[in-house]
Coordinates of C-alpha atoms in Angstrom, one line a residue:
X1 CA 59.5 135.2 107.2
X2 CA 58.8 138.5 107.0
X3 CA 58.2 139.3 111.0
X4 CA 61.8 137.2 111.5
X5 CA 63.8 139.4 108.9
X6 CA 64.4 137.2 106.3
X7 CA 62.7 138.6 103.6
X8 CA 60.7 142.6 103.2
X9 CA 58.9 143.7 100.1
X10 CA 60.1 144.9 97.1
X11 CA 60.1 146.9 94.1
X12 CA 62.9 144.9 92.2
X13 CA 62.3 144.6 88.0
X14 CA 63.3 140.8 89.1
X15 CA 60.2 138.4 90.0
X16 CA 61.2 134.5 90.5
X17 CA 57.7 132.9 90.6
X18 CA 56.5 131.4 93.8
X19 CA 55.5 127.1 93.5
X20 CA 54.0 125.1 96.7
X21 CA 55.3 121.8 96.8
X22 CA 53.3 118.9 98.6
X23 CA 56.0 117.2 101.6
X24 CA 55.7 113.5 102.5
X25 CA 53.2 114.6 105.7
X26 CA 50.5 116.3 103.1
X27 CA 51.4 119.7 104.4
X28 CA 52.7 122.2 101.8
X29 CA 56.3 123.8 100.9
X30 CA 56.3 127.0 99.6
X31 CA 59.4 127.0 97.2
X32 CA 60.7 130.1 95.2
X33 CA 61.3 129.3 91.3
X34 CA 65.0 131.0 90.7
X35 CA 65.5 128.4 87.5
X36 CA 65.6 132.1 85.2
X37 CA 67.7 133.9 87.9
X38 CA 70.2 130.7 87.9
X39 CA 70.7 130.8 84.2
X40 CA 72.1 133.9 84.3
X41 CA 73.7 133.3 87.8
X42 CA 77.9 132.4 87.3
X43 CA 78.3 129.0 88.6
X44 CA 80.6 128.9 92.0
X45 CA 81.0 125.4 92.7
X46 CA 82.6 124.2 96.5
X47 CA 83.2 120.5 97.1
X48 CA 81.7 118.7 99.8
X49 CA 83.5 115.6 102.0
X50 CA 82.6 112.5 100.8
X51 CA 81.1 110.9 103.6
X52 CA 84.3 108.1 103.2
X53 CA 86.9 111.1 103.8
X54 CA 84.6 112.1 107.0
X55 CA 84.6 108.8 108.5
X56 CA 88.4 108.7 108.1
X57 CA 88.8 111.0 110.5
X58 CA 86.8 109.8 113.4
X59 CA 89.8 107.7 113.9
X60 CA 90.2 106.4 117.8
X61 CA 87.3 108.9 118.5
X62 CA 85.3 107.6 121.3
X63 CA 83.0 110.6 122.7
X64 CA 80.6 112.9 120.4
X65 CA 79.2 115.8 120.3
X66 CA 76.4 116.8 117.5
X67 CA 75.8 120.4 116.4
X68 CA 72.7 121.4 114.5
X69 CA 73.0 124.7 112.8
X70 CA 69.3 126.4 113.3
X71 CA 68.1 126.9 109.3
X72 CA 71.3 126.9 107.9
X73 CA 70.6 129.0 104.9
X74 CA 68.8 132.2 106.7
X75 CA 71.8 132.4 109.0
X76 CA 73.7 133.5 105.8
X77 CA 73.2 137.8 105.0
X78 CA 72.5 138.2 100.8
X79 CA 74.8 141.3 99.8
X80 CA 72.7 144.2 99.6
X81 CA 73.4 144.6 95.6
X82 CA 72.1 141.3 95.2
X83 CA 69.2 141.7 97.2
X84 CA 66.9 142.7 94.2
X85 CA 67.9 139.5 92.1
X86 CA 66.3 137.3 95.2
X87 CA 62.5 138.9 94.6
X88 CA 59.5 136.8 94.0
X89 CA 56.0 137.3 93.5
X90 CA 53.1 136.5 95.7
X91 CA 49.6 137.1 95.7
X92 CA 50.0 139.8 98.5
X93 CA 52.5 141.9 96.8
X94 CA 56.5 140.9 95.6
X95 CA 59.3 140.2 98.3
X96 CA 62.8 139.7 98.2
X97 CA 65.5 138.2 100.5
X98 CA 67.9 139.4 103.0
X99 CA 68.7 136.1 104.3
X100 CA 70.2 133.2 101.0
X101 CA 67.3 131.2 100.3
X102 CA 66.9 127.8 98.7
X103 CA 67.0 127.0 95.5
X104 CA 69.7 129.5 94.1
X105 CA 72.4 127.6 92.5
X106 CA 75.1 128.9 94.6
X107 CA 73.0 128.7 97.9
X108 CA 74.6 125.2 98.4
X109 CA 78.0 126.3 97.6
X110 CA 77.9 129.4 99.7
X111 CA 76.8 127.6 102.5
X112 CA 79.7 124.7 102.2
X113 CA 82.4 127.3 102.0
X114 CA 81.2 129.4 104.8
X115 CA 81.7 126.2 106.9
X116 CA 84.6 125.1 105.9
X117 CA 86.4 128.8 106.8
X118 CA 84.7 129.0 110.2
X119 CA 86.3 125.4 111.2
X120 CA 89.7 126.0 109.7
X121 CA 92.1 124.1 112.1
X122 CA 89.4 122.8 113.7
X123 CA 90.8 119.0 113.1
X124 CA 88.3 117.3 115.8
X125 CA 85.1 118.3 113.8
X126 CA 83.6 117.6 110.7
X127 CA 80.3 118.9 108.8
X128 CA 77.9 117.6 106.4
X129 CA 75.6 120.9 105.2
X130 CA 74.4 122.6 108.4
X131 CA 75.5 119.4 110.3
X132 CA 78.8 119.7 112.9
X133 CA 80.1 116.1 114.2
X134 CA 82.6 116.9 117.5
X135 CA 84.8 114.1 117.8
X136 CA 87.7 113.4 120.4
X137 CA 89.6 110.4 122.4
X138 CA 89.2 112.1 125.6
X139 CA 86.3 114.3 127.5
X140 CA 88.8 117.1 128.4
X141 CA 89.8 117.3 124.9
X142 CA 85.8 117.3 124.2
X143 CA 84.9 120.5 126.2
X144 CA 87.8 122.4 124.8
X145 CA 87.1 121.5 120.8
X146 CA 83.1 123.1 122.4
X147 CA 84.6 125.7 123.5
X148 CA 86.4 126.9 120.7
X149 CA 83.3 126.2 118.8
X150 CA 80.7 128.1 120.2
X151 CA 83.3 130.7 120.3
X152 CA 84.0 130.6 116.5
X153 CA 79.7 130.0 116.0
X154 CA 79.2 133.1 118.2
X155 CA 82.0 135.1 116.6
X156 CA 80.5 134.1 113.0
X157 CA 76.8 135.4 114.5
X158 CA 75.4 131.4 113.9
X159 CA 73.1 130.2 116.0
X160 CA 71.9 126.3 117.2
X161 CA 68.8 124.4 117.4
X162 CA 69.3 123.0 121.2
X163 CA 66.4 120.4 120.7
X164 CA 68.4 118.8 117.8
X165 CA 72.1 118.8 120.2
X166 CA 73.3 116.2 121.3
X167 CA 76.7 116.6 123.7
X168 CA 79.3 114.7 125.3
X169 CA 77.8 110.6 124.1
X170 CA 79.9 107.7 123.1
X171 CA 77.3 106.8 120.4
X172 CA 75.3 109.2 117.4
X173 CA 73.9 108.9 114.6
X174 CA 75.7 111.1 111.5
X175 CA 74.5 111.4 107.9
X176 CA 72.8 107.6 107.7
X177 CA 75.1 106.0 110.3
X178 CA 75.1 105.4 113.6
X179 CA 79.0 105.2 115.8
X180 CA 79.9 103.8 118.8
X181 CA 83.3 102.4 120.1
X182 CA 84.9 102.4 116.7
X183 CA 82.7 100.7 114.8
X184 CA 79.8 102.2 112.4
X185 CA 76.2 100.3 111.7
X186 CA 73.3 101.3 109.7
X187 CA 70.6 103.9 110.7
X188 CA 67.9 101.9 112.5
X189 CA 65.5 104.7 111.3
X190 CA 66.5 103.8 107.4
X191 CA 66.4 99.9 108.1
X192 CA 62.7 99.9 109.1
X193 CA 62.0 102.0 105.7
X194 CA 63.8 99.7 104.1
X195 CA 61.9 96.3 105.8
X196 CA 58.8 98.0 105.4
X197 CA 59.0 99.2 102.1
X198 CA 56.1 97.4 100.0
X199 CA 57.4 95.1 97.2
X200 CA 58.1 97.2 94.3
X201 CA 55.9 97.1 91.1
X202 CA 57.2 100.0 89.2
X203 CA 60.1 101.0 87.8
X204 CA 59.7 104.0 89.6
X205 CA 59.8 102.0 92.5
X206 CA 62.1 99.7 92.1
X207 CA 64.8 102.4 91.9
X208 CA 63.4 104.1 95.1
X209 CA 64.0 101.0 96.6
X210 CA 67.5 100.6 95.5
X211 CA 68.6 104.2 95.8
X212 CA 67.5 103.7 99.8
X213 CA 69.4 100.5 100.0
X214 CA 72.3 101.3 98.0
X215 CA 73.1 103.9 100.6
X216 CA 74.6 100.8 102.5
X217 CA 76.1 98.9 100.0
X218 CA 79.3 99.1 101.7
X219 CA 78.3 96.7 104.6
X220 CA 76.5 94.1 101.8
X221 CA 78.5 91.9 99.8
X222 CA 78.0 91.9 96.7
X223 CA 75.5 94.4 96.7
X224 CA 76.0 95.0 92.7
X225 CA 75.3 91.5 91.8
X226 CA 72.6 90.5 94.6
X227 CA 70.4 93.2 93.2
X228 CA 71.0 92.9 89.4
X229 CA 67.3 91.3 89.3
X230 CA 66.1 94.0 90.4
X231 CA 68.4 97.1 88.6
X232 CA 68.0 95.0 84.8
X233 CA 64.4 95.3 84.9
X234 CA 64.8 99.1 85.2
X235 CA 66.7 99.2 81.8
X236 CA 65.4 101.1 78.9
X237 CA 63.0 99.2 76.9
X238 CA 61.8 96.9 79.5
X239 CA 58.4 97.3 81.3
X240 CA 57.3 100.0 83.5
X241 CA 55.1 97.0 85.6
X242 CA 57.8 95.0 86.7
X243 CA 57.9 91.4 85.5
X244 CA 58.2 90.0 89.4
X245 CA 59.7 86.5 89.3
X246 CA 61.7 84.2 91.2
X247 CA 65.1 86.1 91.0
X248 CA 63.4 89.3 91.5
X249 CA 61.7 88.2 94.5
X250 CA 65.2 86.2 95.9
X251 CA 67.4 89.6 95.1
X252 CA 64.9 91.5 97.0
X253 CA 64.3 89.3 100.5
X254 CA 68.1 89.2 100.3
X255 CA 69.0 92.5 100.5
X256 CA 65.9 93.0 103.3
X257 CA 67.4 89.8 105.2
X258 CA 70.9 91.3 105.2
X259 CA 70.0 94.7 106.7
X260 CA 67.6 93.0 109.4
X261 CA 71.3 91.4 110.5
X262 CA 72.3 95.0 111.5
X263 CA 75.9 94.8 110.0
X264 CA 78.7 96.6 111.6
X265 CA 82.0 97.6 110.0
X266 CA 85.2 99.3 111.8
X267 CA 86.3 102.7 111.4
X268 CA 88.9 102.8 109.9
X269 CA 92.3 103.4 112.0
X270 CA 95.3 105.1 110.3
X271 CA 97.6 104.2 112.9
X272 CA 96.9 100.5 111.8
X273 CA 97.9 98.4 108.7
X274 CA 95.2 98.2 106.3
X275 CA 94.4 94.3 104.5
X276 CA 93.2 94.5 101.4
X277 CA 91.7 91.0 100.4
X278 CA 90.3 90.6 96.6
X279 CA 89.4 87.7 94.1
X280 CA 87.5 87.7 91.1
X281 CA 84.8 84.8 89.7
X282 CA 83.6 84.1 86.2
X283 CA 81.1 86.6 86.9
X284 CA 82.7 89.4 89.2
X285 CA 85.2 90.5 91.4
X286 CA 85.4 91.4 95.1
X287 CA 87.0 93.5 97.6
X288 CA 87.9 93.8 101.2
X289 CA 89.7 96.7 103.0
X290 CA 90.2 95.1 106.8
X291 CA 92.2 95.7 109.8
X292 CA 93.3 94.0 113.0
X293 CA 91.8 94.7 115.9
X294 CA 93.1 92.4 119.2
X295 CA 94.7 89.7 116.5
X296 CA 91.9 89.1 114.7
X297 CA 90.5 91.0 110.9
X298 CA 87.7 93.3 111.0
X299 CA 86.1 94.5 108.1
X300 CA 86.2 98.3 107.0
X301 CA 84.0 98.6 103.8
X302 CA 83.4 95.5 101.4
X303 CA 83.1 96.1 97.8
X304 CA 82.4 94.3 94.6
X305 CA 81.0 94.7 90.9
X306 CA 79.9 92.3 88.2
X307 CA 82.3 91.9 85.4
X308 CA 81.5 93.4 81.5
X309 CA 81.0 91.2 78.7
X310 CA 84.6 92.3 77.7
X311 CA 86.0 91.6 81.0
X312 CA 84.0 87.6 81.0
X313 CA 86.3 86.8 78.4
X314 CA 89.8 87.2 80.2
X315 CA 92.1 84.9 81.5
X316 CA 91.7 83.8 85.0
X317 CA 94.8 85.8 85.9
X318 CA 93.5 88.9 83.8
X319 CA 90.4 88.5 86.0
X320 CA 92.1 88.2 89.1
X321 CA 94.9 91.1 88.9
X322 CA 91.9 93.4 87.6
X323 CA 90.3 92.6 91.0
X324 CA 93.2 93.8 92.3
X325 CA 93.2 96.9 90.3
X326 CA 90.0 97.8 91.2
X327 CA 90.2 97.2 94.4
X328 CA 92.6 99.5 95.3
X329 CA 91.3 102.2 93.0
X330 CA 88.3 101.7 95.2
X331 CA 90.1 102.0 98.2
X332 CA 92.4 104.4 97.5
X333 CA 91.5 107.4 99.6
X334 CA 92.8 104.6 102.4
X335 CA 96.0 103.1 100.8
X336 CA 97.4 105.7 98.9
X337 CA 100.6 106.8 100.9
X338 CA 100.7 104.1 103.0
X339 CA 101.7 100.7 103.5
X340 CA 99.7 97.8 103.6
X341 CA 99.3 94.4 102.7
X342 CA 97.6 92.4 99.1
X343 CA 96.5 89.2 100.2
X344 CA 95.5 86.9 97.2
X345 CA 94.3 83.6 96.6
X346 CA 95.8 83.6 92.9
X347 CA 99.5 82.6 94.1
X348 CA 101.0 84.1 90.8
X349 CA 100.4 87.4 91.3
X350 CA 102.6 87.4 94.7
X351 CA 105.1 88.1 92.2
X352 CA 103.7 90.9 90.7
X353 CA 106.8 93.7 92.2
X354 CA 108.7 91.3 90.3
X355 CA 108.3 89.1 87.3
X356 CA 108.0 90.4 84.0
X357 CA 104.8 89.6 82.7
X358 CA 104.1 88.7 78.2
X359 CA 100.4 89.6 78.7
X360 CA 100.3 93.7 77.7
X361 CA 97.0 94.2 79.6
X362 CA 98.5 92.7 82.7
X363 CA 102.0 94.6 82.4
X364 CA 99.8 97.5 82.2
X365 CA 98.1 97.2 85.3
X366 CA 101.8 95.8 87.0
X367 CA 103.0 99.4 86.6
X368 CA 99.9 101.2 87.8
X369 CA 100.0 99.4 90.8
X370 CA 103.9 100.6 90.9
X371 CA 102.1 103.9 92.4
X372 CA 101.5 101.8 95.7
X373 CA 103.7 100.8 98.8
X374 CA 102.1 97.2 99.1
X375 CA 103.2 93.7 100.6
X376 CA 101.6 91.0 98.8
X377 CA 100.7 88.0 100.3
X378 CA 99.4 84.4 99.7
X379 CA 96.5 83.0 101.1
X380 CA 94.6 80.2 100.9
X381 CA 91.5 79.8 99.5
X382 CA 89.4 78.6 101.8
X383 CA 91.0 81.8 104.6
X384 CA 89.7 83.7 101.0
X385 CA 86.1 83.5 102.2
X386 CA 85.1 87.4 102.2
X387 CA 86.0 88.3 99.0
X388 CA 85.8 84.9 97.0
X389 CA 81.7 85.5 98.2
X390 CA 81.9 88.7 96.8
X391 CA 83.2 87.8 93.4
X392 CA 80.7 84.3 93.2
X393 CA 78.1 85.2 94.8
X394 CA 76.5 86.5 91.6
X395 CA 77.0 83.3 89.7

């Protein structure tokens, strides 16, 4: 670090101490301890996309390119009056940093909003951290959105990792997905750890196991209630050796069998009607966002949730417009502003733009969906198959 430029000694009255932190291989991390430094530090928050709002722009994208910023963080200059605040202590003398390090509370922050300036207008690429995702329909569209990258990387001083590139393919793998032709799966690297993850016995573990999983609970349905098992033995008060039983050991081959069927979903297309399909159980309620793709529907995320004690005791309507509800809060970064179409089993709430409804609760949620531009439809139960799994499958 020192020989590179990113940090020189120091004589600063500010000392972070120095911690080394063991990595998954058994080598050692040598972190810097700024927790003192970021109490003091004035909190400068910038938000990052949600990987839902980056996916929703790949739309009709069919060739990639993947940039890989070379140590993100040192590529950033510290301003020479804050220079002293970076100094920590070693056993060969005290240093401080020219480059941002890790661990401030603002390194994240400063990073994020240094991206998001240098791609301004940039519409055919997104970022995740020190990640840049080049997406276009056509390959002369591709080598000008490069061009005016490396131009804009190169103008910003930035450089790349070339070992970790990837240009010009019609399939990648971005932030724990991979995409090709339209459609996104999971990370094949991420499945394996998942199938060959041994059974958990902690509750340590358990939630290892579900954090790793849950990642891709968008392409299981039902994740929520498939998994309960599992998440209720993590609760306060119950055992830190899990109690391993039948329904543990069912929740937890299902959720291994269901990634081992490497389950696709579509991008979603703006140019196309979204289908949202929803139903609700005695136990939960489910969702589907689809689209059509060649006459037939294609799922776009699945979602689904198991219902409170409160929520067990509502009418079968009650249950059934809350699916709806919560649906489309769910979905709303796709459906709000647009039109598209409410397909329901529950034939009475086709009427919801217009009957007058007695029950409060129901009225309630009638004008909330008021907010939406939405065509609702009737459907049979047995075409209901997606969601009315969703919602039961927990029972």
């Amino acid at each position: 670090m020192l020989k590179m430029g990113v940090i020189r000694e120091s004589s600063s009255p500010y000392s972070s101490p120095v911690v080394v932190v063991k990595k998954k291989d058994g080598t050692n991390r040598v972190c810097i301890d700024f927790r003192k430094v970021n109490k003091i530090t004035v909190f400068d928050p910038e938000p990052m996309p949600t990987a839902a709002d980056l996916f929703r722009r790949l739309t009709g994208s069919k060739i990639f390119s993947k940039i890989d910023l070379s140590k993100g963080y040192w590529q950033i200059p510290v301003r020479e009056e804050d220079i002293p605040k970076t100094a920590f202590a070693t056993p060969d003398g005290t240093y401080e940093c020219l480059r941002m390090p890790f661990g401030m509370v603002n390194s994240g922050a400063t990073l994020k909003r240094g991206m998001r300036k240098m791609l301004k207008g940039m519409k055919n690429v997104v970022y995740y951290w020190d990640d840049l995702l080049v997406h276009t329909e056509t390959f002369a569209e591709h080598l000008e959105t490069l061009r005016e990258l490396f131009s804009r990387l190169t103008k910003a001083n930035l450089t790349v990792r070339p070992s970790k590139c990837i240009l010009g393919t019609d399939n990648v793998d971005f932030i724990g997905h991979s995409l090709k032709e339209g459609q996104k799966g999971l990370l094949l690297e991420n499945v394996t750890k998942i199938l060959n993850a041994p059974r958990p016995e902690t509750k340590k573990q358990v939630r290892s196991f579900l954090g790793l999983a849950g990642y891709y609970r968008e392409f299981i349905p039902n994740f929520a209630a498939i998994t309960a098992p599992l998440s209720d033995m993590t609760r306060k008060g119950c055992p830190n050796r899990i109690l391993w039983g039948p329904a543990q050991e069912k929740a937890y081959q299902t959720v291994r069998d269901l990634m081992s069927r490497d389950p696709v979903l579509r991008l979603p297309d703006t140019a196309k009607e979204f289908i949202l399909r929803t139903d609700a159980s005695d136990e939960g309620i489910g969702a589907m966002l689809m689209q059509e793709h060649g006459g037939k529907p294609f799922p776009v995320s699945y979602a689904s949730k198991k219902l409170s004690g409160a929520e067990k005791n509502y009418s079968t309507m009650e249950k059934e417009c809350l699916a709806i509800v919560w649906g489309i809060k769910k979905f709303e970064l796709y459906l709000q502003g647009v039109k598209f179409v409410l397909q329901t089993d529950h034939k009475p709430l086709t009427y919801l733009n217009s009957a007058k409804f007695v029950n409060n609760r129901i009225m309630r949620w009638v004008m909330y969906l008021q907010n939406f531009d939405m065509r609702v439809e009737s459907i049979k139960g047995s075409d209901n198959v997606g969601a009315d799994f969703l919602s039961r499958v927990c029972e």
